[in-house]
Short mmCIF file of C-alpha atoms in Angstrom, two decimals:
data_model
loop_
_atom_site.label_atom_id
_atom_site.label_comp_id
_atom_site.label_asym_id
_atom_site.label_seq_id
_atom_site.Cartn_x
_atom_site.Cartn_y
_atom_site.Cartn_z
CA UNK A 19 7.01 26.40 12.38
CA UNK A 20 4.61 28.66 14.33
CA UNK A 21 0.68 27.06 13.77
CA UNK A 22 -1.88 29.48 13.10
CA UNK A 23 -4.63 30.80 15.35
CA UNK A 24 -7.04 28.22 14.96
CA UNK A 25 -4.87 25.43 14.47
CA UNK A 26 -1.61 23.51 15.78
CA UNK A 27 1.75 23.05 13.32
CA UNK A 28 2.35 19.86 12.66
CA UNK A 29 5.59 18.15 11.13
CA UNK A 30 5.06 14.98 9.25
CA UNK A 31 7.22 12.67 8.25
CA UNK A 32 7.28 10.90 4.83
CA UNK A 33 6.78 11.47 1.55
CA UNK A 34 4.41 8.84 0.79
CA UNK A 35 0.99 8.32 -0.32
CA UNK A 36 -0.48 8.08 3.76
CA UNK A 37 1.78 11.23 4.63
CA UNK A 38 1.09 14.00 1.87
CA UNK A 39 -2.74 12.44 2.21
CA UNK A 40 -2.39 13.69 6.05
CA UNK A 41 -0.64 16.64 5.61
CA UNK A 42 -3.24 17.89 3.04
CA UNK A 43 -6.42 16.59 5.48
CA UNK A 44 -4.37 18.43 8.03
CA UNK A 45 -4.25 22.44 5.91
CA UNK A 46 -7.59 21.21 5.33
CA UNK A 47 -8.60 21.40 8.70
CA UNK A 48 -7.19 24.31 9.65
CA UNK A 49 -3.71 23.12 10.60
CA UNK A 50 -0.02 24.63 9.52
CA UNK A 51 1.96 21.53 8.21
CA UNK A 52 5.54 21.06 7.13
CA UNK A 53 6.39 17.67 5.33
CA UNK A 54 9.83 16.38 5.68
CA UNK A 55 10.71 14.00 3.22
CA UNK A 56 14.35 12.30 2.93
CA UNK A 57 14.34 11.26 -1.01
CA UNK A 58 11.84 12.19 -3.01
CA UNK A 59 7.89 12.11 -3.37
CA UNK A 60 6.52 8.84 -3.97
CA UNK A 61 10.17 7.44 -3.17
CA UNK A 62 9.35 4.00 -1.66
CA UNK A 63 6.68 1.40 -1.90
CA UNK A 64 3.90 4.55 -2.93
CA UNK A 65 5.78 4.78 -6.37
CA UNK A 66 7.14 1.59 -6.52
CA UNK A 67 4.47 -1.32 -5.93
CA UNK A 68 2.38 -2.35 -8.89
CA UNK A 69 -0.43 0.55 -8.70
CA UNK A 70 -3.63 -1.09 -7.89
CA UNK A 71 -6.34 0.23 -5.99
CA UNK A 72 -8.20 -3.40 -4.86
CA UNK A 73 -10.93 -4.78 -2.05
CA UNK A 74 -8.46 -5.83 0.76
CA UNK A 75 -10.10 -8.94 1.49
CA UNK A 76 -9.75 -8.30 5.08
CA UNK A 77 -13.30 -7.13 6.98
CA UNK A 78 -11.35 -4.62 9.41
CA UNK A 79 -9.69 -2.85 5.85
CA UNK A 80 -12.84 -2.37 4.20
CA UNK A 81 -14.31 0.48 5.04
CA UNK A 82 -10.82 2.20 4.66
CA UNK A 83 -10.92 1.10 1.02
CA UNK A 84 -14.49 2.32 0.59
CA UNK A 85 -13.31 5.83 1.78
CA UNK A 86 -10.46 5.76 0.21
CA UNK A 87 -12.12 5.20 -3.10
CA UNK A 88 -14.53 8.23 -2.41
CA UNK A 89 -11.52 9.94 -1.43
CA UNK A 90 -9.89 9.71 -4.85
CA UNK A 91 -13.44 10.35 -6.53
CA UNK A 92 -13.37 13.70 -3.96
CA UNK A 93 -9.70 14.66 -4.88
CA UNK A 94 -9.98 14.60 -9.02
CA UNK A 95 -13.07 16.93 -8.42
CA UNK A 96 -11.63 19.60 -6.32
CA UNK A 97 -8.08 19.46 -7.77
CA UNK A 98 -8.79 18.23 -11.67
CA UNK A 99 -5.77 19.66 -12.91
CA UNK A 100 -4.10 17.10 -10.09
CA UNK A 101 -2.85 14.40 -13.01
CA UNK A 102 -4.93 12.02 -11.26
CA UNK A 103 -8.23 10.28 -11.63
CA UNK A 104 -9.24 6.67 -10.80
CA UNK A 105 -10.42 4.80 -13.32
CA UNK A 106 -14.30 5.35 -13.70
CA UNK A 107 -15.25 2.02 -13.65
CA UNK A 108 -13.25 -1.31 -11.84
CA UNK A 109 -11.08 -3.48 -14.09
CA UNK A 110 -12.06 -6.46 -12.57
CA UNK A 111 -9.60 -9.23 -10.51
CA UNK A 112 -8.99 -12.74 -11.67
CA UNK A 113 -7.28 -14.48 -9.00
CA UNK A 114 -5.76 -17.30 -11.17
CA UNK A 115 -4.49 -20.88 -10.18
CA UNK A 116 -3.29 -24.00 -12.01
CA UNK A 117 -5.43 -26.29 -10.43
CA UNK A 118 -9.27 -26.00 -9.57
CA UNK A 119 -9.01 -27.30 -5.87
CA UNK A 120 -6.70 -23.47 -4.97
CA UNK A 121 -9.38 -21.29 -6.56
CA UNK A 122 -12.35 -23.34 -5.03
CA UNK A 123 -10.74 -23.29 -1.51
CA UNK A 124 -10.22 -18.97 -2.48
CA UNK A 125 -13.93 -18.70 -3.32
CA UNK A 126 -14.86 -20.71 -0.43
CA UNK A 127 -12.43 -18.72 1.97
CA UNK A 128 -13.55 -15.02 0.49
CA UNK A 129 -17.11 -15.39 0.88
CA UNK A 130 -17.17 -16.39 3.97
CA UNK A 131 -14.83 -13.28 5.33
CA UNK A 132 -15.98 -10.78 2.79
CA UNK A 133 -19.26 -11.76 1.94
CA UNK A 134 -19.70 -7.96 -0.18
CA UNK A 135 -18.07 -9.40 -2.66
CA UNK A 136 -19.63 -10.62 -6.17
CA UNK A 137 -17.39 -13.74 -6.77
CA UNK A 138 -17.24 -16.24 -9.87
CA UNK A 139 -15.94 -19.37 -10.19
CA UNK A 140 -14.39 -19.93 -14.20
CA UNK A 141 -12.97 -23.04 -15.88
CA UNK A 142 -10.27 -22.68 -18.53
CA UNK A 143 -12.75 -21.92 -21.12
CA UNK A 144 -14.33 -19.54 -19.31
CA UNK A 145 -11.44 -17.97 -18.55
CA UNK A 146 -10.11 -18.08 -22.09
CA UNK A 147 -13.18 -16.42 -23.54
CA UNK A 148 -12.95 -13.37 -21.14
CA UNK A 149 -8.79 -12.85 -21.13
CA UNK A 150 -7.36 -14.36 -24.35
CA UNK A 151 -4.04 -13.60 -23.39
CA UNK A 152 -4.27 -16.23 -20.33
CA UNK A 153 -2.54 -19.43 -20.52
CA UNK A 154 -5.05 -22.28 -21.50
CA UNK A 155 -5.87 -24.82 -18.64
CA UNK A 156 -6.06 -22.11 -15.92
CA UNK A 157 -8.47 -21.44 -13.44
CA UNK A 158 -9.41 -18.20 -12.08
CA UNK A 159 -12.23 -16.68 -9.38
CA UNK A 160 -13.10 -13.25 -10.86
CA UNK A 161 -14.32 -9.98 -8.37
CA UNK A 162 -15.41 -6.75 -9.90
CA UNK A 163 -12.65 -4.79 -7.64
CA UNK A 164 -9.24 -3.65 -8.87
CA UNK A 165 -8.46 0.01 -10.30
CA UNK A 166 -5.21 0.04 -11.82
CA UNK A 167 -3.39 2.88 -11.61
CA UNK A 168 0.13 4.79 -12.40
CA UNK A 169 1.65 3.36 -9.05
CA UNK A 170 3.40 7.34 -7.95
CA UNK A 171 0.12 8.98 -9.46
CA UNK A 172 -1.86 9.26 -6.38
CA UNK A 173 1.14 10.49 -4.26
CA UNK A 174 1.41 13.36 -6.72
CA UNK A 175 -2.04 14.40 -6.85
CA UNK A 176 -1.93 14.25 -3.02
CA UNK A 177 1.26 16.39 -2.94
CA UNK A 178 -0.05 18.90 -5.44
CA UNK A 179 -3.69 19.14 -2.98
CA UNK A 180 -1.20 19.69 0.17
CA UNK A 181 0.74 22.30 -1.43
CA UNK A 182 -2.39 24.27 -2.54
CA UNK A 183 -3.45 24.27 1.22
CA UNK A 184 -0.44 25.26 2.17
CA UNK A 185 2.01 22.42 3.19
CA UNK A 186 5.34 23.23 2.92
CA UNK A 187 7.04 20.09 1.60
CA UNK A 188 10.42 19.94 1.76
CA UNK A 189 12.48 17.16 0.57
CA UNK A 190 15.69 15.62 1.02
CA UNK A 191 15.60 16.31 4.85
CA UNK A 192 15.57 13.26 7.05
CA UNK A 193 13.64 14.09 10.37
CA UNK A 194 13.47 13.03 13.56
CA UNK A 195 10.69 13.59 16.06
CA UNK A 196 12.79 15.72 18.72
CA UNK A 197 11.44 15.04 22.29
CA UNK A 198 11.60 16.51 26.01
CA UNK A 199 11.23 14.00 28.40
CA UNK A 200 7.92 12.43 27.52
CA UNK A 201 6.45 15.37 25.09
CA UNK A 202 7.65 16.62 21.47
CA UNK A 203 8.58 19.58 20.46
CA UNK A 204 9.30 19.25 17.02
CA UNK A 205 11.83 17.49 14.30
CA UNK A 206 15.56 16.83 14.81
CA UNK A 207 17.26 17.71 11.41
CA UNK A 208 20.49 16.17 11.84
CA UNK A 209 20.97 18.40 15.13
CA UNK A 210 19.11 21.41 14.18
CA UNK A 211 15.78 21.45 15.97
CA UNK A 212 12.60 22.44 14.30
CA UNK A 213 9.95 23.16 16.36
CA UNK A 214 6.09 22.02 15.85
CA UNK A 215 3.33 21.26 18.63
CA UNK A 216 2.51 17.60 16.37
CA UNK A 217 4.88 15.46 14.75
CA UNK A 218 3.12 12.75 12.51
CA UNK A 219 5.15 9.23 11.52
CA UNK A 220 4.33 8.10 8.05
CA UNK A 221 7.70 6.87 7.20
CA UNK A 222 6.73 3.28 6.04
CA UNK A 223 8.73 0.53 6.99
CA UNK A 224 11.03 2.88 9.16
CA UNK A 225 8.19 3.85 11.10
CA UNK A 226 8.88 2.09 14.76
CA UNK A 227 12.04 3.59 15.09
CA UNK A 228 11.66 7.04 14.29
CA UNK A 229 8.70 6.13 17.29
CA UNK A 230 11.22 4.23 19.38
CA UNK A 231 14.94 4.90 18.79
CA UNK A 232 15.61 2.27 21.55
CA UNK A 233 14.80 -0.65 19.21
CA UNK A 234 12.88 -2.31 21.35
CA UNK A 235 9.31 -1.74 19.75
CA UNK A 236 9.38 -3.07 16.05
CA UNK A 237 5.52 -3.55 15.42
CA UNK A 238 5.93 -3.02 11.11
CA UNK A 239 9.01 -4.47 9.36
CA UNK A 240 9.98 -3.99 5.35
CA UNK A 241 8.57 -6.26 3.30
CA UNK A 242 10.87 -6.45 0.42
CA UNK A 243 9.06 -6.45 -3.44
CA UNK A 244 10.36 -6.59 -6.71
CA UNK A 245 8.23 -5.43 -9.65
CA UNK A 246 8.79 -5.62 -13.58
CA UNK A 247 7.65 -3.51 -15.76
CA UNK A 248 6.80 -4.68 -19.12
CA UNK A 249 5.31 -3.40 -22.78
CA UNK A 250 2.91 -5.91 -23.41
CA UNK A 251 1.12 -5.54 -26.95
CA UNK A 252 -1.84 -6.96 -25.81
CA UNK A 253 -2.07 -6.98 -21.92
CA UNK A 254 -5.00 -8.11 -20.18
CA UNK A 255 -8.08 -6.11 -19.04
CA UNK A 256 -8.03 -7.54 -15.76
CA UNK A 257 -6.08 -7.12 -12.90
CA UNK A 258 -4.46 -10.43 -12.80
CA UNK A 259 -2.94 -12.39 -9.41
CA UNK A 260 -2.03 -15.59 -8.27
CA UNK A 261 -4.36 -17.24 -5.82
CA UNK A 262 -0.80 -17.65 -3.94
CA UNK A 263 -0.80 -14.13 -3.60
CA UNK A 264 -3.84 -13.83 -1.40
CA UNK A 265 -1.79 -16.51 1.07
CA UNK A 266 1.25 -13.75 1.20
CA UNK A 267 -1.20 -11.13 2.12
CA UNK A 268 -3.16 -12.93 5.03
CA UNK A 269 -5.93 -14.54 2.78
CA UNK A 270 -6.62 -17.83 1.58
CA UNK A 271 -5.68 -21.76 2.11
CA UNK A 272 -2.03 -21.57 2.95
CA UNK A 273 -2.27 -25.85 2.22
CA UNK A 274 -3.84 -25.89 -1.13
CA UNK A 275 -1.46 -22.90 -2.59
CA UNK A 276 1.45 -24.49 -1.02
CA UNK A 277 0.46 -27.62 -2.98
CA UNK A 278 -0.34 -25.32 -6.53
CA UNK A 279 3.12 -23.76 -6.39
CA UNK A 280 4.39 -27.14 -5.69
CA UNK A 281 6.54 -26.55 -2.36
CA UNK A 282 5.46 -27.11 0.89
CA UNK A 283 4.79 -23.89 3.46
CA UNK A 284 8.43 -25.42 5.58
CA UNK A 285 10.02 -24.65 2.36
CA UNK A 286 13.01 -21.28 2.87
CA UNK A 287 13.27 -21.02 -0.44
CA UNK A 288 10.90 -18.00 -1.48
CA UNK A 289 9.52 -17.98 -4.98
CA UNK A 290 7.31 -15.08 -6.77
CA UNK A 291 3.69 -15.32 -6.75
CA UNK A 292 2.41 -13.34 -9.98
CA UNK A 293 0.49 -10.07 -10.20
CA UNK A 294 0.07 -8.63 -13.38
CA UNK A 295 -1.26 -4.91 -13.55
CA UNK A 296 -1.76 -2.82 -16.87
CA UNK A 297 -1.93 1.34 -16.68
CA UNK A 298 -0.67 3.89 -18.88
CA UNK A 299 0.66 1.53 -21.32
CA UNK A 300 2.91 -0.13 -19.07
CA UNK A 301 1.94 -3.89 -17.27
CA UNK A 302 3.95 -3.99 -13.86
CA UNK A 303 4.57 -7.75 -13.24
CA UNK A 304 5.58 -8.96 -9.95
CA UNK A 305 6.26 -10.06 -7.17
CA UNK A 306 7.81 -11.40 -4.31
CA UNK A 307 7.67 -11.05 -0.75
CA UNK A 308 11.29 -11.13 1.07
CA UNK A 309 12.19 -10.37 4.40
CA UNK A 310 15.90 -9.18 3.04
CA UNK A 311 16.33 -6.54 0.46
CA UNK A 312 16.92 -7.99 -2.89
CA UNK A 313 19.11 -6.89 -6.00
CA UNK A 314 16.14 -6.49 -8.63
CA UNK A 315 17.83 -7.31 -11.56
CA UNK A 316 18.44 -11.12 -10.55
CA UNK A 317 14.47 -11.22 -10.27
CA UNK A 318 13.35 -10.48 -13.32
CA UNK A 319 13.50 -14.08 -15.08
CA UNK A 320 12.10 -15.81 -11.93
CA UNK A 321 9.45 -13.37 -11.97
CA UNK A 322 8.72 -13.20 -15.91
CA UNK A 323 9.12 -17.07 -15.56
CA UNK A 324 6.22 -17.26 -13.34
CA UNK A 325 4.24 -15.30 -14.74
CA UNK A 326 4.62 -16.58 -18.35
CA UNK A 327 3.00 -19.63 -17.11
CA UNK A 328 -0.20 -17.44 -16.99
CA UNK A 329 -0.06 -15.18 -19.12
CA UNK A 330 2.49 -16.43 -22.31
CA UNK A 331 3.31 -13.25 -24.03
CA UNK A 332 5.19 -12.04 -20.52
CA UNK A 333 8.27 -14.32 -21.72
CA UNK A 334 8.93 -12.36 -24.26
CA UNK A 335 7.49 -8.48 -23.81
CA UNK A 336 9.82 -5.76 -23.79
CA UNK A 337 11.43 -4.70 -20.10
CA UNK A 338 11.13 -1.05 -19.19
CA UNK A 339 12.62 -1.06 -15.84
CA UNK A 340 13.07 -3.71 -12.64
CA UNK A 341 12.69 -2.48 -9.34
CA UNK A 342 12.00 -3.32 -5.85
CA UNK A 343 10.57 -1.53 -3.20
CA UNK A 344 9.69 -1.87 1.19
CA UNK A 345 6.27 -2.56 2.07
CA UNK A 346 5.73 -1.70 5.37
CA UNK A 347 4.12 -4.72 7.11
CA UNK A 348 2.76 -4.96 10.34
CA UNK A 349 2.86 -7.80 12.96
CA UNK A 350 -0.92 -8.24 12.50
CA UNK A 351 -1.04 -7.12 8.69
CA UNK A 352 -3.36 -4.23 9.69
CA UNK A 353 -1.84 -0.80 10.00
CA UNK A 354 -1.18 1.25 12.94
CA UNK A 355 -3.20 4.89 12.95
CA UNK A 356 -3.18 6.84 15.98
CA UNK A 357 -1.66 8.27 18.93
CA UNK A 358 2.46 6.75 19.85
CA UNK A 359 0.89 5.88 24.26
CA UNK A 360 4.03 7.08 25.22
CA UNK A 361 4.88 10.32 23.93
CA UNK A 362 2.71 12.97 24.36
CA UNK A 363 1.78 14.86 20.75
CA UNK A 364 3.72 11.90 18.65
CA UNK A 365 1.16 10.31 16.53
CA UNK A 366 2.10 6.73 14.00
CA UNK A 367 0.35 6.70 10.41
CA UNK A 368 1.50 3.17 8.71
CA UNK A 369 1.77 -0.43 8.17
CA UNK A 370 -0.43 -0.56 5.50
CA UNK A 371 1.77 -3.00 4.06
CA UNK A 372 0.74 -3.80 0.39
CA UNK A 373 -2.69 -1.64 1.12
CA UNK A 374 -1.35 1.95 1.30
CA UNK A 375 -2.20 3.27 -1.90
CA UNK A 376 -5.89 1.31 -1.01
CA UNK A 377 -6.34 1.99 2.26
CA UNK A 378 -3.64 4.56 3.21
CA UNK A 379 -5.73 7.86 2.40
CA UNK A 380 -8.64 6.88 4.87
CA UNK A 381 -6.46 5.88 7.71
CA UNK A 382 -4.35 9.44 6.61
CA UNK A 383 -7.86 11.08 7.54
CA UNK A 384 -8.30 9.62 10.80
CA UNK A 385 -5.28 10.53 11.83
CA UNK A 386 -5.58 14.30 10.87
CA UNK A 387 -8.96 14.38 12.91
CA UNK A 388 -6.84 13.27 16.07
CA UNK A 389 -4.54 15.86 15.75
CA UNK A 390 -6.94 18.21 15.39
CA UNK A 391 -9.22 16.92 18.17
CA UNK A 392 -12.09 15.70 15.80
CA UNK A 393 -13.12 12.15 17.31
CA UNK A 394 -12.62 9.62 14.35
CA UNK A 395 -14.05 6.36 14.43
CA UNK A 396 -10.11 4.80 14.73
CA UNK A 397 -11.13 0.74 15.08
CA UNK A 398 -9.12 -0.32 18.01
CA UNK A 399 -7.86 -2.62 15.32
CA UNK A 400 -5.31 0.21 14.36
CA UNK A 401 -4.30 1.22 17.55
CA UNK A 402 -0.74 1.58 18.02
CA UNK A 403 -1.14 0.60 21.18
CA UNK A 404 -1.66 -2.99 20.92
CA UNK A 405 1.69 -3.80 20.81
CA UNK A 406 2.64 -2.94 24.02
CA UNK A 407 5.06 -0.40 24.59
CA UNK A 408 9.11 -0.16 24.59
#
């Protein structure tokens, strides 16, 4: 991979939604980019999670999801054949709990983090009157955020944008960022070098070690979540989740949804906190949040279970498919987007956790204005960095 006059070649690798977003920003800028993917496109947690594009609820994330938002806007407009386009207008959250004290202590928690946001406060009738489908007795905070969306969608419009500029994508190759003393010079592919002046990590939850072979830097770990999806005949309009939820992501009183879900937080034993999310026909229904990867399949009634105490008709809808995925999680929940400290041209796109389809396109442009010596705003937030080195 030779890089053109004006720019450098550049190898990323993964297949994901933060990748093909960076290799595209990358041909954008001038760069010549080969992808190396190991499965497929959209293989992991990009095609896998429940498809929601959502307010983070963290004040370091939001201006990623702000630009990542304008970045979808930006991509159905110059690529509208792409088979993407978020939804023109937000579905709406309800962040629902069986008792009034969780949502209360949610409200309380949100606006005073992410004051942006337009929050309500509903009883059960309230509740009832905007989402029939909803369980009666539940209450709920609603926030004009959430666009649902085909979960691998995005990845796919991104990969059809990077191939029009150019990327070469080429999957079923696992690479390796191949290094000389402390520089790279390309991609290992299992012993055949490749070389490029860049390599870019967005590998997801096996991030770190392409960075670190050693094993002794592990800043993002897999996050293990199983999703099932279901043919509702009357889903609801909203984005639906489980005030527990918000605890699993890094928001919200970890007492008062410990005492809702009726365990306490010493409890092992880990039990599903609901999402329900409704695109294309199809209402993905999750999840869970395991350290060890799960067999899917002896989810699904736990799951449905839980959720059916929401939202009734789940108990019995129709099962397309049951599937897990890894959600890259970092040590601090916030992702890591910049240069690895240690190895000169080796640059780390990921953590995003639960957040990369909502935040993973904006921290994919930072990123590709490193590499191409732009000077991004990166928040030392994301720095790679702050975990030290091997």
């Amino acid at each position: 991979m030779n890089g053109s006059p004006g720019g450098p070649a550049v190898a990323v690798i993964g297949g994901g939604i933060v990748g093909l977003a960076a290799a595209a920003y990358l041909a954008e800028g001038g760069a010549t980019v080969t992808l190396y993917e190991r499965e497929a496109i959209a293989a992991g947690a990009s095609g896998r999670n429940s498809g929601v594009v959502q307010q983070p609820f963290d004040p370091a994330l939001v201006p990623l999801y702000h630009e990542t938002v304008a970045a979808y806007r930006r991509l159905a407009e110059v690529a509208p054949d792409g088979g993407f386009a978020l939804p023109a207008t937000s579905a709406g959250l309800l962040l629902v709990a069986h008792a009034p004290d969780v949502v209360r202590a949610l409200a309380a928690e949100l606006q005073a983090t992410v004051p942006e946001l337009d929050i309500e406060v509903l009883d059960p009738a309230a509740v009832r009157a905007l989402e029939p489908s909803v369980a009666e007795g539940i209450h709920a905070l609603r926030v004009p955020i959430a666009f649902p969306v085909v979960p691998a969608a995005p990845t796919y419009a991104w990969a059809n944008r990077a191939e029009r500029l150019g990327v070469t994508i080429r999957l079923g190759r696992s690479a390796r960022p191949a290094l000389r003393d402390d520089r790279v010079t390309g991609v290992d592919l299992d012993g055949r070098h490749e070389p490029a002046d860049v390599v870019v990590v967005a590998a997801g939850p096996w991030s770190a070690e392409l960075c670190d072979p050693s094993g002794r830097w592990r800043p993002i770990r897999p996050l293990w979540g199983v999703v099932v999806e279901t043919l509702l005949a009357d889903p609801p309009g909203h984005v639906i989740e489980e005030a527990a939820m918000d605890v699993a992501l890094g928001t919200g009183d970890v007492d008062a949804v410990t005492r809702e879900a009726g365990r306490t937080s010493a409890d092992s034993a880990p039990s599903p906190e609901t999402s329900l999310v409704t695109a294309a026909g199809a209402t993905a229904v999750g999840s869970t949040f395991l350290e060890l990867e799960p067999d899917p399949p002896a989810w699904t009634e736990r799951i449905l279970a839980r959720a059916a105490t929401f939202v009734p008709a789940v108990a019995d809808a129709p099962i397309r498919e049951t599937r897990a995925c890894a959600r890259p999680l970092s040590a601090d929940a916030r992702p890591l987007v910049g240069r690895i400290p240690w190895v000169h041209g080796l640059y780390l796109c990921s953590g995003h956790g639960p957040w990369g389809i909502t935040t993973g396109p904006a921290s994919a442009r930072q990123v590709a204005d490193l590499v191409l010596g732009r000077s991004p705003a990166i928040a030392d937030a994301f720095d790679p960095g702050r975990f030290g080195s091997p």
